[in-house]
Coordinates of C-alpha atoms and ligand atoms in Angstrom, one line a residue:
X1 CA 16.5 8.6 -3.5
X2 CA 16.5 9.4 -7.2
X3 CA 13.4 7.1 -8.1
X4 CA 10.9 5.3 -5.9
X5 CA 9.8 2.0 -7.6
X6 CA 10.0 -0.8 -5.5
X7 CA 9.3 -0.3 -2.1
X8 CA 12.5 -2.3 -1.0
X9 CA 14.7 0.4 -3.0
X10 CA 13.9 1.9 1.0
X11 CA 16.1 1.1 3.9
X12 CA 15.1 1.0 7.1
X13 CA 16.2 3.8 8.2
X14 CA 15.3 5.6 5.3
X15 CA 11.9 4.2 6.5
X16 CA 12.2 5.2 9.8
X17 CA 13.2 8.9 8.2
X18 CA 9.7 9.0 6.4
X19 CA 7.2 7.8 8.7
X20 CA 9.4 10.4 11.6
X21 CA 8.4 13.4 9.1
X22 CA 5.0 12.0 8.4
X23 CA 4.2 11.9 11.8
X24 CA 5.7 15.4 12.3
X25 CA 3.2 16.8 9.4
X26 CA 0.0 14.9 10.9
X27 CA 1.0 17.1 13.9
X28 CA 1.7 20.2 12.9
X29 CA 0.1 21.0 9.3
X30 CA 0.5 24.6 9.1
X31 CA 4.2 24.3 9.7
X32 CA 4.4 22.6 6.3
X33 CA 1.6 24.4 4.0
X34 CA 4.5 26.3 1.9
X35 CA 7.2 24.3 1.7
X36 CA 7.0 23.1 -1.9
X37 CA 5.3 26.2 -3.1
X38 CA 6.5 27.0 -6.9
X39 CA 6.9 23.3 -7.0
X40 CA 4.6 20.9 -9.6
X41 CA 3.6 17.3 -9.1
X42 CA 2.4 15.8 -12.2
X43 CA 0.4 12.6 -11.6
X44 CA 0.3 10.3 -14.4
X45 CA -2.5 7.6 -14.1
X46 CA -2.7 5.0 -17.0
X47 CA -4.8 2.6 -14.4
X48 CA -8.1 4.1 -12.7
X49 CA -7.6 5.1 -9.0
X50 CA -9.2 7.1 -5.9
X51 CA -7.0 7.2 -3.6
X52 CA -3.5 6.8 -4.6
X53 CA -4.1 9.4 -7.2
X54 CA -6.2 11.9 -5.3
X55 CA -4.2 11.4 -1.9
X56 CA -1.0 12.4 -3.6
X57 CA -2.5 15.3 -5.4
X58 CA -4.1 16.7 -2.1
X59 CA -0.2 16.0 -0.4
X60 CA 1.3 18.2 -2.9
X61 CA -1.4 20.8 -2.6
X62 CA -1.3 21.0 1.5
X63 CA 2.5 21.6 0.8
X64 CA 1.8 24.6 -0.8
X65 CA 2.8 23.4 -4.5
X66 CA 0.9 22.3 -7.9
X67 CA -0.9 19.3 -9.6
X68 CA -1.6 19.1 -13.3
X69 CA -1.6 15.5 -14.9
X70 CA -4.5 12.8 -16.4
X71 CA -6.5 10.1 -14.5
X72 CA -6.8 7.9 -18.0
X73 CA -5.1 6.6 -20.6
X74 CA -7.8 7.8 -23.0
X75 CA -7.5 11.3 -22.2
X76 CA -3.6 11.8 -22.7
X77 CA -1.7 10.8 -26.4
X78 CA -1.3 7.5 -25.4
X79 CA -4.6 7.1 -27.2
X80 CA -2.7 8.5 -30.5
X81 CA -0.2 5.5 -29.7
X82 CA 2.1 8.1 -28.1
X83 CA 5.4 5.3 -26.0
X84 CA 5.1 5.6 -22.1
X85 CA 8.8 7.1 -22.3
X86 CA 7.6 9.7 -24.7
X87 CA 4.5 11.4 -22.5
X88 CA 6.5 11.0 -19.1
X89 CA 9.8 12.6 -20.6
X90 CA 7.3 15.1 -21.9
X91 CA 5.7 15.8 -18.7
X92 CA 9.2 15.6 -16.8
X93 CA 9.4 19.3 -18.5
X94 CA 6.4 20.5 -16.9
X95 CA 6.9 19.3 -13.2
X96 CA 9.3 18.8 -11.1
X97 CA 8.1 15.4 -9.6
X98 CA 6.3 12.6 -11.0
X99 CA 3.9 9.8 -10.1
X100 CA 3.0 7.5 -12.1
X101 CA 0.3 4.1 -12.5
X102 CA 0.6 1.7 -15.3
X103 CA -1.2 -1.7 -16.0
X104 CA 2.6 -3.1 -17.6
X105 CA 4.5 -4.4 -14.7
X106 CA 7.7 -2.6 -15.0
X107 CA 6.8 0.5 -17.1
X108 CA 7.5 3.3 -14.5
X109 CA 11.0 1.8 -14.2
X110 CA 11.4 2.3 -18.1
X111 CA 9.8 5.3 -17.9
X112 CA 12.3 6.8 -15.3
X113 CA 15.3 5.9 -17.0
X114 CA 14.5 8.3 -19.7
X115 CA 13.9 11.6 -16.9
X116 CA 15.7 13.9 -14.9
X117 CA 12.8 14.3 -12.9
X118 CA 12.2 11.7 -9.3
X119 CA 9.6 9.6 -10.6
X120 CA 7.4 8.0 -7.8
X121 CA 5.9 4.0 -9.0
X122 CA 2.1 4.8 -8.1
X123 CA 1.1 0.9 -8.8
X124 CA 2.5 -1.3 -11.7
X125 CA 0.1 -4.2 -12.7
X126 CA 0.8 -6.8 -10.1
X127 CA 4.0 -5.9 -9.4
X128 CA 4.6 -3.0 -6.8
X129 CA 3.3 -0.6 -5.1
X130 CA 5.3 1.4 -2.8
X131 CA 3.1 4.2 -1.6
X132 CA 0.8 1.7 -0.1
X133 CA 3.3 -0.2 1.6
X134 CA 4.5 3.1 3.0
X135 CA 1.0 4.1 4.4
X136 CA 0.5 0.4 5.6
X137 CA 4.0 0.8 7.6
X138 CA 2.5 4.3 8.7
X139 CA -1.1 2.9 9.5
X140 CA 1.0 0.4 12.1
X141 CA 3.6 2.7 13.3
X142 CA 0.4 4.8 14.7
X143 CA -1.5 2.5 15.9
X144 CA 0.4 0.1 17.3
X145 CA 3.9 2.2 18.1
X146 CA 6.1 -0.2 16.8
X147 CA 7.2 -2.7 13.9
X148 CA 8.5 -5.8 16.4
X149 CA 6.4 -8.2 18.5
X150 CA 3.8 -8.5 16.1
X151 CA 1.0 -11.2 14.6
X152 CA -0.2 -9.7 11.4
X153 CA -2.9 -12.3 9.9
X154 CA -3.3 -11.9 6.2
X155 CA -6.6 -12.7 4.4
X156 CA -8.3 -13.2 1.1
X157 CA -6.3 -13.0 -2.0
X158 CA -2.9 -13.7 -1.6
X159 CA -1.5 -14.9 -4.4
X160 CA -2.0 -11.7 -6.9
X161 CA -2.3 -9.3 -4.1
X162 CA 1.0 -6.8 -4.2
X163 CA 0.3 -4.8 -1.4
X164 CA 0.3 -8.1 0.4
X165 CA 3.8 -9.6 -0.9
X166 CA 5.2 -6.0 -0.2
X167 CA 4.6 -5.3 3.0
X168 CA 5.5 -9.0 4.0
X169 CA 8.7 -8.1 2.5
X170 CA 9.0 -4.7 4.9
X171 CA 7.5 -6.2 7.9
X172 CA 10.1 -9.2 7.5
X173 CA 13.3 -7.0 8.5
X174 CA 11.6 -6.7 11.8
X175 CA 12.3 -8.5 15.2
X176 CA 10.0 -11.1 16.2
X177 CA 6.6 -10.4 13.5
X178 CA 4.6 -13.3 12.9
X179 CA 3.2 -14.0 9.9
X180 CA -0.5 -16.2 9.5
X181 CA -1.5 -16.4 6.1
X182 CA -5.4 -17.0 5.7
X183 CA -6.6 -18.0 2.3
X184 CA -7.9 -20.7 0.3
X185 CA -6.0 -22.9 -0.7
X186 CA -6.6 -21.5 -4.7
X187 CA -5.1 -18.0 -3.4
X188 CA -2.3 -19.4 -1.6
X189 CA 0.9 -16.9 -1.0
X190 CA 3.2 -17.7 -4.1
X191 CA 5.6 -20.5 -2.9
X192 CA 8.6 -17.7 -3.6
X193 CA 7.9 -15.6 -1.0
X194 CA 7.2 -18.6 1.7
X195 CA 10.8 -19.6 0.5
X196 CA 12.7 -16.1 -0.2
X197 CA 11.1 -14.4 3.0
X198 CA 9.9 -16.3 5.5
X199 CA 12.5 -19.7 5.2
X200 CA 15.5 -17.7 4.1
X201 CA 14.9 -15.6 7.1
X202 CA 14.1 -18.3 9.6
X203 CA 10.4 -16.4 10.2
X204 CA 7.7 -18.0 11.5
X205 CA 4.4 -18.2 9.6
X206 CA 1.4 -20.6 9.9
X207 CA -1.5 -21.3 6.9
X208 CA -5.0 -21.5 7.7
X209 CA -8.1 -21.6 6.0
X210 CA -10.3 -19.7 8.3
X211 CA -9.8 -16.1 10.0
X212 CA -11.8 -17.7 13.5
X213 CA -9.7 -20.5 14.6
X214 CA -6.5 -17.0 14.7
X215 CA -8.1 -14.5 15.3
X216 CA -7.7 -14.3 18.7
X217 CA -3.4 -14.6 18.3
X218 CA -3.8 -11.6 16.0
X219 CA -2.6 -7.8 16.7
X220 CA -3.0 -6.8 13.0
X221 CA -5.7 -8.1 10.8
X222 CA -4.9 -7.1 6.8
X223 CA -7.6 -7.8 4.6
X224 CA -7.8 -8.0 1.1
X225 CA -10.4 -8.3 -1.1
X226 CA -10.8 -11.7 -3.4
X227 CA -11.3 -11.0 -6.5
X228 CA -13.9 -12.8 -8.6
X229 CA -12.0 -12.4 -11.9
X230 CA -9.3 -14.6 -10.5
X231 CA -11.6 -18.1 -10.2
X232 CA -11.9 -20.5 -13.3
X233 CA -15.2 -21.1 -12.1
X234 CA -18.4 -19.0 -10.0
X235 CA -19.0 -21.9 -8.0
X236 CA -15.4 -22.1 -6.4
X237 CA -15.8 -18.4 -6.0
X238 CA -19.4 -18.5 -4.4
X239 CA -17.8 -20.9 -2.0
X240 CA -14.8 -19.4 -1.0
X241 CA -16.2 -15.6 -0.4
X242 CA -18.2 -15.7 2.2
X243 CA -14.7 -17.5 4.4
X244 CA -13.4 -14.1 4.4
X245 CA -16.5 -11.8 5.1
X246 CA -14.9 -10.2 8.4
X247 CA -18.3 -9.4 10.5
X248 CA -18.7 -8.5 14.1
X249 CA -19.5 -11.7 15.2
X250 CA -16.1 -13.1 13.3
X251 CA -14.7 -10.3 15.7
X252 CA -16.0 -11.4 18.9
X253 CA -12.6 -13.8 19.9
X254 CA -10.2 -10.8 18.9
X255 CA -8.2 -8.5 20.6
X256 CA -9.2 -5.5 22.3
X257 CA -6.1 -2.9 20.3
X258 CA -6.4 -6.0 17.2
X259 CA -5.8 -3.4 13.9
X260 CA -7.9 -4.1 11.2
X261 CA -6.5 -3.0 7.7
X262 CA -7.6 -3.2 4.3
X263 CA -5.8 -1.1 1.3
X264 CA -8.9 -1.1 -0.4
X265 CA -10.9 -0.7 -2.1
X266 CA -12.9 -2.7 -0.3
X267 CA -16.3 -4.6 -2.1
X268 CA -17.9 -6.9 0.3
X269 CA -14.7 -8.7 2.2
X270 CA -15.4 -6.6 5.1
X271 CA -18.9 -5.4 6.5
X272 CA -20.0 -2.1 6.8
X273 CA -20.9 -2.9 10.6
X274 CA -17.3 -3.1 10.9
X275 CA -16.5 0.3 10.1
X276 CA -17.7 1.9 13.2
X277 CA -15.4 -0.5 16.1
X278 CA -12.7 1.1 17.3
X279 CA -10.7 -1.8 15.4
X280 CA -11.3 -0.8 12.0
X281 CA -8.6 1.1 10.7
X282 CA -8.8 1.1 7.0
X283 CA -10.1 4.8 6.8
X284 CA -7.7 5.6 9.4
X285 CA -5.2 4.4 6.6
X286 CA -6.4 6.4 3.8
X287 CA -6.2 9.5 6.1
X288 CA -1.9 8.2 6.8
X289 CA -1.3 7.4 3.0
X290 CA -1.7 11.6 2.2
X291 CA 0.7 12.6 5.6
X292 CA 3.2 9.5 4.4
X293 CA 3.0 10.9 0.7
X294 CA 3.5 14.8 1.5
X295 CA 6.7 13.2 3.3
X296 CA 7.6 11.4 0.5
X297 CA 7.5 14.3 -1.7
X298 CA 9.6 16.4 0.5
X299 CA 12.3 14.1 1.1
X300 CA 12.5 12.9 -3.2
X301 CA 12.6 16.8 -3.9
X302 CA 15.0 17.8 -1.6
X303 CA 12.8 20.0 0.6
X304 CA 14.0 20.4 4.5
X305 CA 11.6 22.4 7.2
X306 CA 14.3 24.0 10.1
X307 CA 13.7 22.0 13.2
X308 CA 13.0 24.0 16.5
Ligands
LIG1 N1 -5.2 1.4 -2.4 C1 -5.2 1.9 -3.7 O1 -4.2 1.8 -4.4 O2 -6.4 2.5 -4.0 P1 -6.7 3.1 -5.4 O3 -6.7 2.0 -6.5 O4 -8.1 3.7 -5.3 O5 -5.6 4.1 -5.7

């Protein structure tokens, strides 16, 4: 693995690999707190971020290595008009791994062409996002124990929503998951993926408009948040939001071990009284993203840790 930019560059089994040594940090953090010392992660951030940016920074600093890098455009030469390619081949110099967000779809993958450096896509416009697609795949390899024999219900804003059309695209090489897409009918899932994923591969998936009339067929429950800036018009918007407002009383029909996710952040698509059932696991998911991404850093420098 030379460059991570989409998360289906991944096989499964080098999924499999990473979520095995995520789990084995989350459980033993001391064993790991050296490994990539006199190593530098530079972290690149053209696009504002919380916790893709600070979760990788605090994963290469609980390996025992360094950070140095910029959280805005504005304060790196790209304000001067200094080329993408330019500042990361720069920075390739000073660090030995790179992650990088950009608003232009397809920039990190220019951008790593031009390094000798493993360059890790940290979100590109509304194309991909791999590090979130690895946590979500961690988030439900932890709290559920497997990737088969699942209903993951997906709701709010599916159309623009990458983390969404990427982990449909993981989850989809797994036996028997079910997909139920919940949206209005503005924010449907692109017709692509309906026909690349789930007909080409013969999966089942249902459409619905409303998170009750599933919610108790659901073991995984992904929200996403619907974003204003996407409707033509307030009024559509002021009557689509509160659909996918998930409240305790929306939670009352689900099940018992039913996962609630959420990649945030999160606005008002999921209440705050949410936050303290045993469901909700979106901070559990922040906590995963930083054990998935110290395992990602290993594996993309080349770092092994002797077994006992
Ligand atoms: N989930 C996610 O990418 O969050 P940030 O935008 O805060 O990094």
């Amino acid at each position: 693995m030379k460059h991570l930019i989409d998360p289906m560059d991944l096989t499964v089994e080098e999924i499999d690999q990473l979520i095995d040594l995520g789990s084995k940090i989350l459980a033993d953090k001391e064993k790991y707190q050296d490994v990539c010392k006199h190593k530098s992660l530079a972290t690149l951030f053209f696009e504002p971020s919380t916790r893709t940016r600070l979760s990788f920074e605090a994963a290469m600093l609980e390996l025992g290595g360094n950070v140095l890098g910029f959280s805005s455009a504005n304060s790196s030469s790209a304000s001067k008009g200094e080329s993408v390619s330019d500042t990361v081949r720069t920075v390739s110099y000073y660090s030995d791994i790179i992650a990088m967000r950009h608003p232009k779809e397809g920039a990190p993958l220019v951008a790593s062409r031009k390094i000798d450096v493993p360059l890790i896509n940290a979100g590109d416009g509304g194309h991909y996002h791999p590090t979130q697609t690895l946590t979500d795949l961690m988030t439900i390899y932890q709290e559920k124990g497997r990737f088969h024999d699942l209903t993951i219900g997906m709701c709010g804003d599916l159309k623009f929503g990458r983390t969404v059309h990427s982990l449909i695209k993981a989850m989809s090489r797994y036996e028997n998951v079910r997909f139920v897409m919940i949206s209005p009918e503005e924010l449907r899932l692109p017709e692509y993926i309906v026909k690349d994923v789930f007909e080409k591969k013969n999966i089942s998936y249902q459409e619905v408009r409303t998170m009750e009339e599933v919610m108790p067929d659901l073991d995984i429950l992904y929200m996403t948040r619907v974003q204003r800036e996407r409707f033509f018009n307030e009024q559509d918007y002021i009557r689509l939001k509160d659909s996918f407002i998930l409240d305790l009383d929306k939670l009352k029909t689900a099940k018992k071990d039913l996962c609630i996710m959420h990649p945030l952040p999160r606005v008002n698509e999921i209440s705050t009284k949410v936050d303290d059932d045993p469901r909700a696991c979106y901070f559990k998911q922040v906590r995963y993203g930083k054990f998935i991404r110290m395992a990602l850093i290993m594996t993309m420098l080349g770092v092994n840790v002797d077994e006992d």
